[in-house]
Coordinates of C-alpha atoms in Angstrom, one line a residue:
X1 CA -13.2 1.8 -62.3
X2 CA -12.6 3.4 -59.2
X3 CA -15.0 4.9 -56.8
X4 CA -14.6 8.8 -56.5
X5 CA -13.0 8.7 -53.3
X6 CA -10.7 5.7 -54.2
X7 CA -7.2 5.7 -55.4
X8 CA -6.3 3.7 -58.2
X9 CA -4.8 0.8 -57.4
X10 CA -5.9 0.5 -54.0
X11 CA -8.7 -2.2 -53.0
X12 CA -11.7 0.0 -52.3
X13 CA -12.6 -0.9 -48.4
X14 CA -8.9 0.3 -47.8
X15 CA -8.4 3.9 -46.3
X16 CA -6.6 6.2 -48.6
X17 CA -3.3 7.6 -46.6
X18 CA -0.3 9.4 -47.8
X19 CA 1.9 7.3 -46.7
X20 CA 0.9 4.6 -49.2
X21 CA -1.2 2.0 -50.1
X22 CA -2.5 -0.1 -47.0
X23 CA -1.4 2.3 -44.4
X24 CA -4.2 3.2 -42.3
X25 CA -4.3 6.5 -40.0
X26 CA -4.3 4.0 -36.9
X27 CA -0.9 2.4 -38.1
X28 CA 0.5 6.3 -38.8
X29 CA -1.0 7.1 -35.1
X30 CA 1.0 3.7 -33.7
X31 CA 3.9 4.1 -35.1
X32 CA 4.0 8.4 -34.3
X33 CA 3.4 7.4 -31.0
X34 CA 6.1 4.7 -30.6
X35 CA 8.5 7.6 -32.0
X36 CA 7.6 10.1 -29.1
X37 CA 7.7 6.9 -27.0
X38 CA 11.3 6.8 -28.0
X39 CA 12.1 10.3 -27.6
X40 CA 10.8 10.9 -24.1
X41 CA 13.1 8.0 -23.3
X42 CA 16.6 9.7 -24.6
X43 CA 15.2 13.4 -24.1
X44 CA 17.7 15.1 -21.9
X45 CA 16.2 15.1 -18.7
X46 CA 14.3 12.4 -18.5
X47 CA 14.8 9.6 -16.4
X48 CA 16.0 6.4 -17.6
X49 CA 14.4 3.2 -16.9
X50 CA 15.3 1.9 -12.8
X51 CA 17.4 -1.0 -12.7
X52 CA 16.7 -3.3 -9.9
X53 CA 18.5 -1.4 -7.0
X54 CA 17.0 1.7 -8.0
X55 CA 13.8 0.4 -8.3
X56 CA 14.1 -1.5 -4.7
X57 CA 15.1 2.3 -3.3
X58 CA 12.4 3.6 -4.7
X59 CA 9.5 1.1 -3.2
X60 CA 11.2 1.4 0.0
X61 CA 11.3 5.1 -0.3
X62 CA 7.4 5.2 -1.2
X63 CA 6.4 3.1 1.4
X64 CA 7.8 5.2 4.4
X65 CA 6.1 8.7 2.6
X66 CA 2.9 6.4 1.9
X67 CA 2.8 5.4 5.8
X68 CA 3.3 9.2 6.8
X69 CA 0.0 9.8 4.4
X70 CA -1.8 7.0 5.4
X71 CA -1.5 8.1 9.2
X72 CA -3.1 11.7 8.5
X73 CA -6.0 10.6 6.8
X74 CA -9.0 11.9 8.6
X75 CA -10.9 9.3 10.6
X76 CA -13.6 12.2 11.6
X77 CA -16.7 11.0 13.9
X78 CA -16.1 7.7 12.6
X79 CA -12.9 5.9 14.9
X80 CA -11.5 7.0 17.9
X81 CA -8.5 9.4 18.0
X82 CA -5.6 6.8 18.8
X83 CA -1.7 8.3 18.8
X84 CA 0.0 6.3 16.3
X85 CA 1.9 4.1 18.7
X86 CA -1.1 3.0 20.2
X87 CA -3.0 2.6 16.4
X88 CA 0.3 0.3 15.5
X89 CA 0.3 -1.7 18.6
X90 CA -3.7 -2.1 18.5
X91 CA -3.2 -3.7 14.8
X92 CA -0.3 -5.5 16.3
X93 CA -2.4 -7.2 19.1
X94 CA -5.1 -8.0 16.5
X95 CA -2.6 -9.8 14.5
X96 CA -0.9 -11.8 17.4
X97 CA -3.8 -12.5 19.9
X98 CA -2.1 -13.0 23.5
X99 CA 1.0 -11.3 23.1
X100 CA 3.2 -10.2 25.9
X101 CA 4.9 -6.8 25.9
X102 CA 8.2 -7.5 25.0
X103 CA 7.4 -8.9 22.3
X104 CA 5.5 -6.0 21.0
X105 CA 8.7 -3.8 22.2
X106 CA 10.8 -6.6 19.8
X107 CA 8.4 -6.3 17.2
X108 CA 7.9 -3.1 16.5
X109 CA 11.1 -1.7 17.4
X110 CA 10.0 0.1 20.6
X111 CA 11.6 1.4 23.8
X112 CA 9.9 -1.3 26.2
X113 CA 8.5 2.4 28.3
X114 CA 7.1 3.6 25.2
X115 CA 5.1 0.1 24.6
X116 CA 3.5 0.4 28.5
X117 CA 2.6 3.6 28.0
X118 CA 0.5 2.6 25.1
X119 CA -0.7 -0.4 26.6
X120 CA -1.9 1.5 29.7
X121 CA -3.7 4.1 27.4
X122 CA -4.9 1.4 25.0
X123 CA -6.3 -1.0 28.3
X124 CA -7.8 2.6 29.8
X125 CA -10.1 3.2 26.6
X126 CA -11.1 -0.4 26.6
X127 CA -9.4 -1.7 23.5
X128 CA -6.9 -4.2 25.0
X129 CA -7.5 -6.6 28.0
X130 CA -4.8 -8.1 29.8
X131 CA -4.5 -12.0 30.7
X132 CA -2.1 -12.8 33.4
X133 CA -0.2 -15.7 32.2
X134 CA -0.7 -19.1 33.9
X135 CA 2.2 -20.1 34.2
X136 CA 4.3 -17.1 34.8
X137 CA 1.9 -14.6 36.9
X138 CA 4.7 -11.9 36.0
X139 CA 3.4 -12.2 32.8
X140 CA 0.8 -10.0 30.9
X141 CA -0.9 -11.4 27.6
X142 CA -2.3 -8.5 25.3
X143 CA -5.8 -9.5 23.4
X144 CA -8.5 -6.9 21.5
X145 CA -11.7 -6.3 23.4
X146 CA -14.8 -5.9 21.1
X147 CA -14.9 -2.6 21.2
X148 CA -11.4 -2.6 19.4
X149 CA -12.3 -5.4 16.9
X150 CA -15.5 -2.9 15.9
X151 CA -13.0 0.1 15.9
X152 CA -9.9 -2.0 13.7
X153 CA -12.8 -2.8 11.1
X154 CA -14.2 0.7 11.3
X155 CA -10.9 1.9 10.1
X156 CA -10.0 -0.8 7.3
X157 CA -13.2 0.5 5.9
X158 CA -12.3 4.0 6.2
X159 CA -9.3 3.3 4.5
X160 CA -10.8 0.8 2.0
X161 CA -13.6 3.7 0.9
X162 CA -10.5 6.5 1.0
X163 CA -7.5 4.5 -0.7
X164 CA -9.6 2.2 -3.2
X165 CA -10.7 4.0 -5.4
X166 CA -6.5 5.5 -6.1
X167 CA -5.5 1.7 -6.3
X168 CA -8.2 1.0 -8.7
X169 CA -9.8 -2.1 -9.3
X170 CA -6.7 -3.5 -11.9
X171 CA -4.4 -3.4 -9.6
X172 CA -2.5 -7.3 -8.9
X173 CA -2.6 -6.4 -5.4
X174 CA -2.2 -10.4 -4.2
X175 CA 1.4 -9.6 -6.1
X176 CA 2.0 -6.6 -3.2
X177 CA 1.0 -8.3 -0.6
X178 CA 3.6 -10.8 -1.8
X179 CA 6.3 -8.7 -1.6
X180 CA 5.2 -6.9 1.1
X181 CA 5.0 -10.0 2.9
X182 CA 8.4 -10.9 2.0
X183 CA 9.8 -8.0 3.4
X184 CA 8.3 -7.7 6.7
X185 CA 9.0 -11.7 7.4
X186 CA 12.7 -10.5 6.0
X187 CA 13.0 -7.7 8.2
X188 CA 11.3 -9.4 11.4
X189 CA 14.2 -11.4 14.0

């Protein structure tokens, strides 16, 4: 004999549903939600999936407005106000140690005048010292001072403390630096 709130026929740990024996309101709740799935896909207006093209564009596309964004975030008290030539030639130098200017110029796609500017203003606030070369005296090697190695990491923590938390901690982010990597070795001559 059946419990009051079971069915007849159905076992009695089962949940009673409408849809029949055995179907649980999770499975109805699945399988409803696989249906809107499927409708937002061919709804007019939306987008379909991005083939691989599309999908490149749109990465590419994201990381120029992501740059723009990341420029204006607000260093307050904490760094020192650096245009953002000189903040891309400081991480520059800090990536290639003893670098000579035209090579930064090559590197970064810079008029070779734009690139002394920012090494004069750089070498005047005490981030940058210049080594003249041994062998070639004409020669100026670019390499961080302290100051700047204190001011780089100031920053990376600025932007860990601003930006983690929107990456969250999920994220494969070894599989974008991968790609990211990819692309700037790609691009470089």
């Amino acid at each position: 004999m059946a419990n009051d709130g079971d069915v007849a026929g159905s076992p009695p740990d089962e949940e009673y549903s409408p849809d029949g024996p055995g179907c649980t309101q999770s499975h109805r709740d699945t399988a409803q939600q696989d249906e809107v799935d499927r409708a937002d896909e061919n709804a007019p207006g939306a987008e379909p999936p991005l083939d691989r093209e599309q999908a490149i564009a749109s990465i590419i596309q994201s990381i120029f407005f992501l740059a723009r964004k990341i420029q204006r975030i607000n260093l307050g008290d904490r760094a020192m106000y650096l245009s953002n030539v000189e903040s891309l030639i400081l991480r520059h130098i800090d990536v290639n140690p003893g670098i000579v200017p035209g090579k930064i110029s090559a590197d970064l796609d810079l008029r070779s005048g734009n690139t002394s500017t920012a090494l004069r203003s750089l070498e005047a606030k005490g981030l940058i010292t210049k080594d003249v070369g041994e062998t070639d005296r004409r020669r100026s090697h670019f390499r961080l001072t302290e100051a700047a190695h204190a001011e780089v990491a100031e920053v990376r923590s600025i932007w860990a403390e601003t930006l983690g938390p929107l990456i969250g901690p999920d994220a494969d982010l070894d599989a974008v630096l991968l790609v990211l990597g990819r692309l700037d070795v790609g691009l470089t001559d």
